[in-house]
């Protein structure tokens, strides 16, 4: 089941107008209920007053009718009845004798639909000499209540109009009292929001700059890392080369030591060889001298000494 759509004029109303309309409707119901409550109570009070008035009048007519009926002064009764019938609430007053014969002049305003009647017996020395009936109508009471309702409705309408004007001013004042700080807060928040947006934009620019700088720094760090790695590799190679050079130097030192020792040995051997050579030369010299001497001696011998001379050479 579809919900009934709201009336356009209600949908187009502002919140302030809706509040005013709601309060006016509630006030109207309260006033109408109050008016009807007052009218009901007024009607009851008026009806009670009318009943008391009718009871008093009936007692008065009962007391008054004793002399007139006893003396048969029926014209006097008519004068009294005519005087009382000036009251619009009294429809008719009828006096009867002890034989229930009508003795008063019948003055009938409206007996078609009388509201109610009060009947009292007229006694003299505790003996019934007649009776009186008073007819009352609530028409005047109804007219009074209608007039009262109309008056109250007019007063209520005037009150509602004045109340709506005052209510509009009060609600507008209260609404402004509530909304002014909200509007100020909204404006303040909008200002702060604009400042935050500008700060965010500036921060975004700075962040971009920082990101760009960070990118460059990362690239530099990568380059430095690569250089450090290359340097570490070169250092490792240099270390290895140093180790090789150190080992080579150590080997060179050992070789130098060995060469030195060999040179020392060679020097020693050379000295020995020189001594041997000198000895050999001495021997050779001596041998040569001996050979020469042998040759000389062989030559002296002649043919016999040729072979000896060859051997000596």
PDB file of C-alpha atoms in Angstrom:
ATOM      1  CA  UNK A   1       0.000   0.000   0.000  1.00  0.00           C
ATOM      2  CA  UNK A   2       1.450   3.323  -1.046  1.00  0.00           C
ATOM      3  CA  UNK A   3       1.695   6.094   1.463  1.00  0.00           C
ATOM      4  CA  UNK A   4      -0.341   9.146   0.730  1.00  0.00           C
ATOM      5  CA  UNK A   5       1.825  11.917  -0.609  1.00  0.00           C
ATOM      6  CA  UNK A   6       2.103  15.127   1.358  1.00  0.00           C
ATOM      7  CA  UNK A   7       0.338  18.222   0.164  1.00  0.00           C
ATOM      8  CA  UNK A   8       2.616  20.493  -1.885  1.00  0.00           C
ATOM      9  CA  UNK A   9       1.868  23.524   0.290  1.00  0.00           C
ATOM     10  CA  UNK A  10       2.991  21.569   3.375  1.00  0.00           C
ATOM     11  CA  UNK A  11       6.116  20.322   1.629  1.00  0.00           C
ATOM     12  CA  UNK A  12       6.986  23.854   0.536  1.00  0.00           C
ATOM     13  CA  UNK A  13       6.577  25.275   4.041  1.00  0.00           C
ATOM     14  CA  UNK A  14       9.645  26.229   5.992  1.00  0.00           C
ATOM     15  CA  UNK A  15      10.437  24.574   9.287  1.00  0.00           C
ATOM     16  CA  UNK A  16       9.494  27.757  11.147  1.00  0.00           C
ATOM     17  CA  UNK A  17       6.067  27.877   9.491  1.00  0.00           C
ATOM     18  CA  UNK A  18       5.485  24.197  10.213  1.00  0.00           C
ATOM     19  CA  UNK A  19       6.267  24.780  13.890  1.00  0.00           C
ATOM     20  CA  UNK A  20       3.932  27.781  13.983  1.00  0.00           C
ATOM     21  CA  UNK A  21       1.167  25.822  12.242  1.00  0.00           C
ATOM     22  CA  UNK A  22       1.586  22.872  14.620  1.00  0.00           C
ATOM     23  CA  UNK A  23       1.462  25.087  17.703  1.00  0.00           C
ATOM     24  CA  UNK A  24      -1.571  26.977  16.338  1.00  0.00           C
ATOM     25  CA  UNK A  25      -3.423  23.733  15.636  1.00  0.00           C
ATOM     26  CA  UNK A  26      -2.659  22.462  19.136  1.00  0.00           C
ATOM     27  CA  UNK A  27      -3.664  25.818  20.623  1.00  0.00           C
ATOM     28  CA  UNK A  28      -6.886  25.790  18.566  1.00  0.00           C
ATOM     29  CA  UNK A  29      -7.790  22.309  19.831  1.00  0.00           C
ATOM     30  CA  UNK A  30      -6.977  23.340  23.385  1.00  0.00           C
ATOM     31  CA  UNK A  31      -9.043  26.513  23.104  1.00  0.00           C
ATOM     32  CA  UNK A  32     -11.972  24.713  21.464  1.00  0.00           C
ATOM     33  CA  UNK A  33     -11.880  22.046  24.168  1.00  0.00           C
ATOM     34  CA  UNK A  34     -11.626  24.714  26.837  1.00  0.00           C
ATOM     35  CA  UNK A  35     -14.542  26.657  25.313  1.00  0.00           C
ATOM     36  CA  UNK A  36     -16.750  23.576  25.149  1.00  0.00           C
ATOM     37  CA  UNK A  37     -15.746  22.657  28.671  1.00  0.00           C
ATOM     38  CA  UNK A  38     -16.672  26.116  29.909  1.00  0.00           C
ATOM     39  CA  UNK A  39     -19.903  26.044  27.888  1.00  0.00           C
ATOM     40  CA  UNK A  40     -20.824  22.664  29.326  1.00  0.00           C
ATOM     41  CA  UNK A  41     -20.122  23.801  32.863  1.00  0.00           C
ATOM     42  CA  UNK A  42     -21.952  27.078  32.219  1.00  0.00           C
ATOM     43  CA  UNK A  43     -24.937  25.161  30.857  1.00  0.00           C
ATOM     44  CA  UNK A  44     -24.982  22.906  33.893  1.00  0.00           C
ATOM     45  CA  UNK A  45     -24.641  25.847  36.248  1.00  0.00           C
ATOM     46  CA  UNK A  46     -27.343  27.795  34.390  1.00  0.00           C
ATOM     47  CA  UNK A  47     -29.621  24.765  34.371  1.00  0.00           C
ATOM     48  CA  UNK A  48     -29.056  24.303  38.085  1.00  0.00           C
ATOM     49  CA  UNK A  49     -29.744  27.978  38.692  1.00  0.00           C
ATOM     50  CA  UNK A  50     -32.898  27.717  36.589  1.00  0.00           C
ATOM     51  CA  UNK A  51     -34.057  24.697  38.585  1.00  0.00           C
ATOM     52  CA  UNK A  52     -33.443  26.513  41.847  1.00  0.00           C
ATOM     53  CA  UNK A  53     -35.208  29.563  40.474  1.00  0.00           C
ATOM     54  CA  UNK A  54     -38.174  27.403  39.354  1.00  0.00           C
ATOM     55  CA  UNK A  55     -38.334  25.747  42.752  1.00  0.00           C
ATOM     56  CA  UNK A  56     -38.343  29.122  44.525  1.00  0.00           C
ATOM     57  CA  UNK A  57     -40.989  30.467  42.143  1.00  0.00           C
ATOM     58  CA  UNK A  58     -43.148  27.359  42.627  1.00  0.00           C
ATOM     59  CA  UNK A  59     -42.965  27.761  46.386  1.00  0.00           C
ATOM     60  CA  UNK A  60     -43.835  31.435  46.039  1.00  0.00           C
ATOM     61  CA  UNK A  61     -46.800  30.641  43.780  1.00  0.00           C
ATOM     62  CA  UNK A  62     -47.865  27.935  46.181  1.00  0.00           C
ATOM     63  CA  UNK A  63     -47.871  30.381  49.063  1.00  0.00           C
ATOM     64  CA  UNK A  64     -49.442  33.178  47.017  1.00  0.00           C
ATOM     65  CA  UNK A  65     -52.195  31.009  45.536  1.00  0.00           C
ATOM     66  CA  UNK A  66     -53.612  30.004  48.932  1.00  0.00           C
ATOM     67  CA  UNK A  67     -55.341  33.327  49.567  1.00  0.00           C
ATOM     68  CA  UNK A  68     -56.441  33.940  46.024  1.00  0.00           C
ATOM     69  CA  UNK A  69     -57.901  30.468  45.517  1.00  0.00           C
ATOM     70  CA  UNK A  70     -59.453  30.383  49.008  1.00  0.00           C
ATOM     71  CA  UNK A  71     -61.034  33.771  48.375  1.00  0.00           C
ATOM     72  CA  UNK A  72     -61.695  32.904  44.727  1.00  0.00           C
ATOM     73  CA  UNK A  73     -59.878  36.028  43.581  1.00  0.00           C
ATOM     74  CA  UNK A  74     -58.986  34.632  40.209  1.00  0.00           C
ATOM     75  CA  UNK A  75     -58.437  38.034  38.607  1.00  0.00           C
ATOM     76  CA  UNK A  76     -55.716  38.683  41.153  1.00  0.00           C
ATOM     77  CA  UNK A  77     -54.107  35.415  40.135  1.00  0.00           C
ATOM     78  CA  UNK A  78     -54.175  36.531  36.502  1.00  0.00           C
ATOM     79  CA  UNK A  79     -52.393  39.753  37.422  1.00  0.00           C
ATOM     80  CA  UNK A  80     -49.687  37.854  39.276  1.00  0.00           C
ATOM     81  CA  UNK A  81     -49.332  35.304  36.446  1.00  0.00           C
ATOM     82  CA  UNK A  82     -49.072  38.091  33.838  1.00  0.00           C
ATOM     83  CA  UNK A  83     -46.373  39.751  35.928  1.00  0.00           C
ATOM     84  CA  UNK A  84     -44.324  36.566  36.261  1.00  0.00           C
ATOM     85  CA  UNK A  85     -44.697  35.589  32.591  1.00  0.00           C
ATOM     86  CA  UNK A  86     -42.528  38.572  31.678  1.00  0.00           C
ATOM     87  CA  UNK A  87     -39.658  36.221  32.461  1.00  0.00           C
ATOM     88  CA  UNK A  88     -38.801  34.574  29.089  1.00  0.00           C
ATOM     89  CA  UNK A  89     -37.828  31.344  30.805  1.00  0.00           C
ATOM     90  CA  UNK A  90     -41.333  30.857  32.219  1.00  0.00           C
ATOM     91  CA  UNK A  91     -43.639  29.478  29.546  1.00  0.00           C
ATOM     92  CA  UNK A  92     -46.907  29.235  31.477  1.00  0.00           C
ATOM     93  CA  UNK A  93     -48.387  29.225  35.001  1.00  0.00           C
ATOM     94  CA  UNK A  94     -51.644  27.349  35.578  1.00  0.00           C
ATOM     95  CA  UNK A  95     -53.720  27.395  38.788  1.00  0.00           C
ATOM     96  CA  UNK A  96     -56.333  24.720  39.491  1.00  0.00           C
ATOM     97  CA  UNK A  97     -58.902  24.468  42.286  1.00  0.00           C
ATOM     98  CA  UNK A  98     -59.542  21.428  44.384  1.00  0.00           C
ATOM     99  CA  UNK A  99     -61.773  20.029  41.618  1.00  0.00           C
ATOM    100  CA  UNK A 100     -58.874  20.436  39.123  1.00  0.00           C
ATOM    101  CA  UNK A 101     -60.731  23.154  37.276  1.00  0.00           C
ATOM    102  CA  UNK A 102     -58.514  25.832  35.696  1.00  0.00           C
ATOM    103  CA  UNK A 103     -59.099  29.029  37.598  1.00  0.00           C
ATOM    104  CA  UNK A 104     -56.370  31.239  36.127  1.00  0.00           C
ATOM    105  CA  UNK A 105     -56.388  32.810  32.750  1.00  0.00           C
ATOM    106  CA  UNK A 106     -54.520  30.477  30.422  1.00  0.00           C
ATOM    107  CA  UNK A 107     -51.547  32.385  29.072  1.00  0.00           C
ATOM    108  CA  UNK A 108     -49.640  30.026  26.847  1.00  0.00           C
ATOM    109  CA  UNK A 109     -46.375  31.113  25.238  1.00  0.00           C
ATOM    110  CA  UNK A 110     -45.340  27.793  23.866  1.00  0.00           C
ATOM    111  CA  UNK A 111     -46.616  24.527  25.195  1.00  0.00           C
ATOM    112  CA  UNK A 112     -45.788  22.548  22.085  1.00  0.00           C
ATOM    113  CA  UNK A 113     -42.540  21.315  23.499  1.00  0.00           C
ATOM    114  CA  UNK A 114     -42.084  22.584  27.040  1.00  0.00           C
ATOM    115  CA  UNK A 115     -38.817  21.640  28.648  1.00  0.00           C
ATOM    116  CA  UNK A 116     -40.170  20.595  31.990  1.00  0.00           C
ATOM    117  CA  UNK A 117     -42.789  21.530  34.564  1.00  0.00           C
ATOM    118  CA  UNK A 118     -42.969  21.903  38.308  1.00  0.00           C
ATOM    119  CA  UNK A 119     -46.197  21.125  40.110  1.00  0.00           C
ATOM    120  CA  UNK A 120     -47.012  22.104  43.677  1.00  0.00           C
ATOM    121  CA  UNK A 121     -50.170  21.387  45.686  1.00  0.00           C
ATOM    122  CA  UNK A 122     -51.823  24.320  47.446  1.00  0.00           C
ATOM    123  CA  UNK A 123     -52.774  23.357  51.007  1.00  0.00           C
ATOM    124  CA  UNK A 124     -54.720  25.158  53.686  1.00  0.00           C
ATOM    125  CA  UNK A 125     -54.919  23.611  57.092  1.00  0.00           C
ATOM    126  CA  UNK A 126     -53.296  20.541  55.515  1.00  0.00           C
ATOM    127  CA  UNK A 127     -56.180  20.219  53.079  1.00  0.00           C
ATOM    128  CA  UNK A 128     -55.750  20.468  49.361  1.00  0.00           C
ATOM    129  CA  UNK A 129     -57.562  23.469  47.933  1.00  0.00           C
ATOM    130  CA  UNK A 130     -55.838  23.488  44.569  1.00  0.00           C
ATOM    131  CA  UNK A 131     -52.560  23.122  42.706  1.00  0.00           C
ATOM    132  CA  UNK A 132     -50.220  25.164  40.523  1.00  0.00           C
ATOM    133  CA  UNK A 133     -48.157  24.043  37.507  1.00  0.00           C
ATOM    134  CA  UNK A 134     -45.286  26.147  36.227  1.00  0.00           C
ATOM    135  CA  UNK A 135     -43.865  25.330  32.777  1.00  0.00           C
ATOM    136  CA  UNK A 136     -40.288  26.257  32.042  1.00  0.00           C
ATOM    137  CA  UNK A 137     -38.441  26.284  28.722  1.00  0.00           C
ATOM    138  CA  UNK A 138     -34.733  25.762  28.090  1.00  0.00           C
ATOM    139  CA  UNK A 139     -34.890  27.716  24.869  1.00  0.00           C
ATOM    140  CA  UNK A 140     -33.643  30.871  26.520  1.00  0.00           C
ATOM    141  CA  UNK A 141     -30.959  28.868  28.253  1.00  0.00           C
ATOM    142  CA  UNK A 142     -29.970  27.344  24.902  1.00  0.00           C
ATOM    143  CA  UNK A 143     -29.936  30.808  23.339  1.00  0.00           C
ATOM    144  CA  UNK A 144     -27.715  32.047  26.141  1.00  0.00           C
ATOM    145  CA  UNK A 145     -25.358  29.127  25.658  1.00  0.00           C
ATOM    146  CA  UNK A 146     -25.280  29.681  21.890  1.00  0.00           C
ATOM    147  CA  UNK A 147     -24.616  33.352  22.428  1.00  0.00           C
ATOM    148  CA  UNK A 148     -21.934  32.425  24.931  1.00  0.00           C
ATOM    149  CA  UNK A 149     -20.372  29.968  22.457  1.00  0.00           C
ATOM    150  CA  UNK A 150     -20.434  32.515  19.639  1.00  0.00           C
ATOM    151  CA  UNK A 151     -18.863  35.093  21.926  1.00  0.00           C
ATOM    152  CA  UNK A 152     -16.235  32.615  23.062  1.00  0.00           C
ATOM    153  CA  UNK A 153     -15.512  31.555  19.468  1.00  0.00           C
ATOM    154  CA  UNK A 154     -15.055  35.179  18.415  1.00  0.00           C
ATOM    155  CA  UNK A 155     -12.845  35.792  21.427  1.00  0.00           C
ATOM    156  CA  UNK A 156     -10.955  32.578  20.664  1.00  0.00           C
ATOM    157  CA  UNK A 157     -10.428  33.580  17.025  1.00  0.00           C
ATOM    158  CA  UNK A 158      -9.208  37.005  18.103  1.00  0.00           C
ATOM    159  CA  UNK A 159      -7.009  35.332  20.689  1.00  0.00           C
ATOM    160  CA  UNK A 160      -5.666  32.873  18.121  1.00  0.00           C
ATOM    161  CA  UNK A 161      -4.877  35.690  15.701  1.00  0.00           C
ATOM    162  CA  UNK A 162      -3.089  37.667  18.397  1.00  0.00           C
ATOM    163  CA  UNK A 163      -1.490  34.493  19.685  1.00  0.00           C
ATOM    164  CA  UNK A 164      -0.290  33.571  16.192  1.00  0.00           C
ATOM    165  CA  UNK A 165       1.243  37.037  15.767  1.00  0.00           C
ATOM    166  CA  UNK A 166       2.939  36.893  19.154  1.00  0.00           C
ATOM    167  CA  UNK A 167       3.870  33.255  18.592  1.00  0.00           C
ATOM    168  CA  UNK A 168       5.422  34.092  15.248  1.00  0.00           C
ATOM    169  CA  UNK A 169       7.495  36.818  16.858  1.00  0.00           C
ATOM    170  CA  UNK A 170       8.484  34.618  19.796  1.00  0.00           C
ATOM    171  CA  UNK A 171       9.314  31.626  17.608  1.00  0.00           C
ATOM    172  CA  UNK A 172      11.218  33.863  15.206  1.00  0.00           C
ATOM    173  CA  UNK A 173      13.136  35.314  18.152  1.00  0.00           C
ATOM    174  CA  UNK A 174      13.822  31.871  19.587  1.00  0.00           C
ATOM    175  CA  UNK A 175      14.654  30.520  16.161  1.00  0.00           C
ATOM    176  CA  UNK A 176      17.058  33.395  15.565  1.00  0.00           C
ATOM    177  CA  UNK A 177      18.490  32.899  19.047  1.00  0.00           C
ATOM    178  CA  UNK A 178      19.157  29.268  18.200  1.00  0.00           C
ATOM    179  CA  UNK A 179      20.144  29.691  14.572  1.00  0.00           C
ATOM    180  CA  UNK A 180      22.334  32.785  14.896  1.00  0.00           C
ATOM    181  CA  UNK A 181      25.046  30.901  16.821  1.00  0.00           C
ATOM    182  CA  UNK A 182      24.628  28.023  14.372  1.00  0.00           C
ATOM    183  CA  UNK A 183      24.996  30.383  11.419  1.00  0.00           C
ATOM    184  CA  UNK A 184      28.024  31.975  13.078  1.00  0.00           C
ATOM    185  CA  UNK A 185      29.425  28.518  13.764  1.00  0.00           C
ATOM    186  CA  UNK A 186      28.700  27.485  10.183  1.00  0.00           C
ATOM    187  CA  UNK A 187      30.448  30.551   8.830  1.00  0.00           C
ATOM    188  CA  UNK A 188      33.337  29.952  11.213  1.00  0.00           C
ATOM    189  CA  UNK A 189      33.512  26.323  10.121  1.00  0.00           C
ATOM    190  CA  UNK A 190      33.373  27.346   6.463  1.00  0.00           C
ATOM    191  CA  UNK A 191      36.218  29.780   7.081  1.00  0.00           C
ATOM    192  CA  UNK A 192      38.180  27.093   8.901  1.00  0.00           C
ATOM    193  CA  UNK A 193      37.337  24.635   6.123  1.00  0.00           C
ATOM    194  CA  UNK A 194      38.673  27.032   3.514  1.00  0.00           C
ATOM    195  CA  UNK A 195      41.809  27.510   5.601  1.00  0.00           C
ATOM    196  CA  UNK A 196      42.155  23.753   5.961  1.00  0.00           C
ATOM    197  CA  UNK A 197      41.657  23.286   2.215  1.00  0.00           C
ATOM    198  CA  UNK A 198      44.279  25.918   1.484  1.00  0.00           C
ATOM    199  CA  UNK A 199      46.592  24.298   4.031  1.00  0.00           C
ATOM    200  CA  UNK A 200      45.923  20.918   2.435  1.00  0.00           C
ATOM    201  CA  UNK A 201      46.726  22.306  -0.998  1.00  0.00           C
ATOM    202  CA  UNK A 202      49.927  23.890   0.343  1.00  0.00           C
ATOM    203  CA  UNK A 203      50.720  20.679   2.169  1.00  0.00           C
ATOM    204  CA  UNK A 204      50.089  18.710  -1.027  1.00  0.00           C
ATOM    205  CA  UNK A 205      52.538  20.961  -2.884  1.00  0.00           C
ATOM    206  CA  UNK A 206      55.085  20.562  -0.103  1.00  0.00           C
ATOM    207  CA  UNK A 207      54.500  16.822  -0.056  1.00  0.00           C
ATOM    208  CA  UNK A 208      55.061  16.698  -3.821  1.00  0.00           C
ATOM    209  CA  UNK A 209      58.241  18.681  -3.359  1.00  0.00           C
ATOM    210  CA  UNK A 210      59.324  16.403  -0.524  1.00  0.00           C
ATOM    211  CA  UNK A 211      58.485  13.359  -2.639  1.00  0.00           C
ATOM    212  CA  UNK A 212      60.509  14.764  -5.505  1.00  0.00           C
ATOM    213  CA  UNK A 213      63.412  15.528  -3.150  1.00  0.00           C
ATOM    214  CA  UNK A 214      63.023  12.098  -1.593  1.00  0.00           C
ATOM    215  CA  UNK A 215      63.088  10.536  -5.050  1.00  0.00           C
ATOM    216  CA  UNK A 216      66.259  12.400  -5.857  1.00  0.00           C
ATOM    217  CA  UNK A 217      67.706  11.413  -2.484  1.00  0.00           C
ATOM    218  CA  UNK A 218      66.765   7.771  -3.093  1.00  0.00           C
ATOM    219  CA  UNK A 219      68.444   7.952  -6.486  1.00  0.00           C
ATOM    220  CA  UNK A 220      71.518   9.517  -4.861  1.00  0.00           C
ATOM    221  CA  UNK A 221      71.460   6.871  -2.140  1.00  0.00           C
ATOM    222  CA  UNK A 222      71.228   4.165  -4.810  1.00  0.00           C
ATOM    223  CA  UNK A 223      74.113   5.764  -6.659  1.00  0.00           C
ATOM    224  CA  UNK A 224      76.108   6.056  -3.423  1.00  0.00           C
ATOM    225  CA  UNK A 225      75.206   2.451  -2.613  1.00  0.00           C
ATOM    226  CA  UNK A 226      76.417   1.390  -6.032  1.00  0.00           C
ATOM    227  CA  UNK A 227      79.595   3.415  -5.542  1.00  0.00           C
ATOM    228  CA  UNK A 228      80.055   1.948  -2.076  1.00  0.00           C
ATOM    229  CA  UNK A 229      79.525  -1.513  -3.489  1.00  0.00           C
ATOM    230  CA  UNK A 230      82.030  -0.773  -6.267  1.00  0.00           C
ATOM    231  CA  UNK A 231      84.444   0.695  -3.719  1.00  0.00           C
ATOM    232  CA  UNK A 232      83.944  -2.333  -1.518  1.00  0.00           C
ATOM    233  CA  UNK A 233      84.617  -4.557  -4.517  1.00  0.00           C
ATOM    234  CA  UNK A 234      87.700  -2.525  -5.405  1.00  0.00           C
ATOM    235  CA  UNK A 235      88.743  -2.574  -1.774  1.00  0.00           C
ATOM    236  CA  UNK A 236      88.337  -6.318  -1.764  1.00  0.00           C
ATOM    237  CA  UNK A 237      90.365  -6.578  -4.976  1.00  0.00           C
ATOM    238  CA  UNK A 238      92.941  -4.192  -3.513  1.00  0.00           C
ATOM    239  CA  UNK A 239      93.022  -6.289  -0.363  1.00  0.00           C
ATOM    240  CA  UNK A 240      93.475  -9.429  -2.399  1.00  0.00           C
ATOM    241  CA  UNK A 241      96.122  -7.657  -4.514  1.00  0.00           C
ATOM    242  CA  UNK A 242      97.770  -6.401  -1.321  1.00  0.00           C
ATOM    243  CA  UNK A 243      97.771  -9.913  -0.020  1.00  0.00           C
ATOM    244  CA  UNK A 244      99.335 -11.079  -3.319  1.00  0.00           C
ATOM    245  CA  UNK A 245     101.840  -8.225  -3.251  1.00  0.00           C
ATOM    246  CA  UNK A 246     102.600  -8.923   0.384  1.00  0.00           C
ATOM    247  CA  UNK A 247     103.044 -12.599  -0.429  1.00  0.00           C
ATOM    248  CA  UNK A 248     105.182 -11.652  -3.416  1.00  0.00           C
ATOM    249  CA  UNK A 249     107.198  -9.269  -1.260  1.00  0.00           C
ATOM    250  CA  UNK A 250     107.613 -12.006   1.314  1.00  0.00           C
ATOM    251  CA  UNK A 251     108.667 -14.368  -1.416  1.00  0.00           C
ATOM    252  CA  UNK A 252     110.999 -11.658  -2.780  1.00  0.00           C
ATOM    253  CA  UNK A 253     112.480 -11.204   0.672  1.00  0.00           C
ATOM    254  CA  UNK A 254     113.037 -14.931   0.949  1.00  0.00           C
ATOM    255  CA  UNK A 255     114.463 -15.006  -2.588  1.00  0.00           C
ATOM    256  CA  UNK A 256     116.680 -12.042  -1.737  1.00  0.00           C
ATOM    257  CA  UNK A 257     117.811 -13.856   1.357  1.00  0.00           C
ATOM    258  CA  UNK A 258     118.540 -16.922  -0.743  1.00  0.00           C
ATOM    259  CA  UNK A 259     120.285 -14.822  -3.405  1.00  0.00           C
ATOM    260  CA  UNK A 260     122.279 -13.146  -0.660  1.00  0.00           C
ATOM    261  CA  UNK A 261     123.182 -16.510   0.758  1.00  0.00           C
ATOM    262  CA  UNK A 262     123.999 -17.777  -2.746  1.00  0.00           C
ATOM    263  CA  UNK A 263     126.074 -14.685  -3.379  1.00  0.00           C
ATOM    264  CA  UNK A 264     127.805 -15.258  -0.086  1.00  0.00           C
ATOM    265  CA  UNK A 265     128.404 -18.857  -1.060  1.00  0.00           C
ATOM    266  CA  UNK A 266     129.453 -17.754  -4.511  1.00  0.00           C
ATOM    267  CA  UNK A 267     131.798 -15.227  -2.945  1.00  0.00           C
ATOM    268  CA  UNK A 268     133.157 -17.936  -0.660  1.00  0.00           C
ATOM    269  CA  UNK A 269     133.405 -20.349  -3.575  1.00  0.00           C
ATOM    270  CA  UNK A 270     135.061 -17.685  -5.686  1.00  0.00           C
ATOM    271  CA  UNK A 271     137.637 -17.213  -2.969  1.00  0.00           C
ATOM    272  CA  UNK A 272     138.217 -20.892  -2.862  1.00  0.00           C
ATOM    273  CA  UNK A 273     138.350 -21.122  -6.660  1.00  0.00           C
ATOM    274  CA  UNK A 274     140.808 -18.244  -6.713  1.00  0.00           C
ATOM    275  CA  UNK A 275     142.958 -20.090  -4.198  1.00  0.00           C
ATOM    276  CA  UNK A 276     142.639 -23.255  -6.253  1.00  0.00           C
ATOM    277  CA  UNK A 277     143.407 -21.345  -9.450  1.00  0.00           C
ATOM    278  CA  UNK A 278     146.404 -19.823  -7.763  1.00  0.00           C
ATOM    279  CA  UNK A 279     147.484 -23.263  -6.696  1.00  0.00           C
ATOM    280  CA  UNK A 280     146.808 -24.613 -10.176  1.00  0.00           C
ATOM    281  CA  UNK A 281     148.674 -21.694 -11.696  1.00  0.00           C
ATOM    282  CA  UNK A 282     151.514 -22.316  -9.292  1.00  0.00           C
ATOM    283  CA  UNK A 283     151.460 -25.975 -10.157  1.00  0.00           C
ATOM    284  CA  UNK A 284     151.170 -25.167 -13.855  1.00  0.00           C
ATOM    285  CA  UNK A 285     154.028 -22.724 -13.577  1.00  0.00           C
ATOM    286  CA  UNK A 286     156.142 -25.188 -11.788  1.00  0.00           C
ATOM    287  CA  UNK A 287     155.118 -27.862 -14.298  1.00  0.00           C
ATOM    288  CA  UNK A 288     156.008 -25.577 -17.163  1.00  0.00           C
ATOM    289  CA  UNK A 289     159.343 -24.906 -15.554  1.00  0.00           C
ATOM    290  CA  UNK A 290     159.913 -28.619 -15.123  1.00  0.00           C
ATOM    291  CA  UNK A 291     158.841 -29.260 -18.718  1.00  0.00           C
ATOM    292  CA  UNK A 292     161.150 -26.592 -19.929  1.00  0.00           C
ATOM    293  CA  UNK A 293     163.921 -28.062 -17.869  1.00  0.00           C
ATOM    294  CA  UNK A 294     163.108 -31.519 -19.185  1.00  0.00           C
ATOM    295  CA  UNK A 295     163.133 -30.256 -22.743  1.00  0.00           C
ATOM    296  CA  UNK A 296     166.358 -28.588 -22.161  1.00  0.00           C
ATOM    297  CA  UNK A 297     167.777 -31.716 -20.733  1.00  0.00           C
ATOM    298  CA  UNK A 298     166.382 -33.812 -23.567  1.00  0.00           C
ATOM    299  CA  UNK A 299     167.900 -31.491 -26.069  1.00  0.00           C
ATOM    300  CA  UNK A 300     171.095 -31.940 -24.410  1.00  0.00           C
ATOM    301  CA  UNK A 301     170.887 -35.673 -24.699  1.00  0.00           C
ATOM    302  CA  UNK A 302     170.085 -35.592 -28.379  1.00  0.00           C
ATOM    303  CA  UNK A 303     168.253 -38.334 -30.220  1.00  0.00           C
ATOM    304  CA  UNK A 304     167.804 -40.365 -27.170  1.00  0.00           C
ATOM    305  CA  UNK A 305     166.085 -37.643 -25.469  1.00  0.00           C
ATOM    306  CA  UNK A 306     163.519 -36.735 -28.258  1.00  0.00           C
ATOM    307  CA  UNK A 307     160.781 -38.932 -26.861  1.00  0.00           C
ATOM    308  CA  UNK A 308     161.339 -37.599 -23.387  1.00  0.00           C
ATOM    309  CA  UNK A 309     161.220 -34.085 -24.805  1.00  0.00           C
ATOM    310  CA  UNK A 310     157.843 -34.814 -26.488  1.00  0.00           C
ATOM    311  CA  UNK A 311     156.518 -36.208 -23.241  1.00  0.00           C
ATOM    312  CA  UNK A 312     157.759 -33.162 -21.401  1.00  0.00           C
ATOM    313  CA  UNK A 313     155.879 -30.864 -23.813  1.00  0.00           C
TER     314      UNK A 313
END
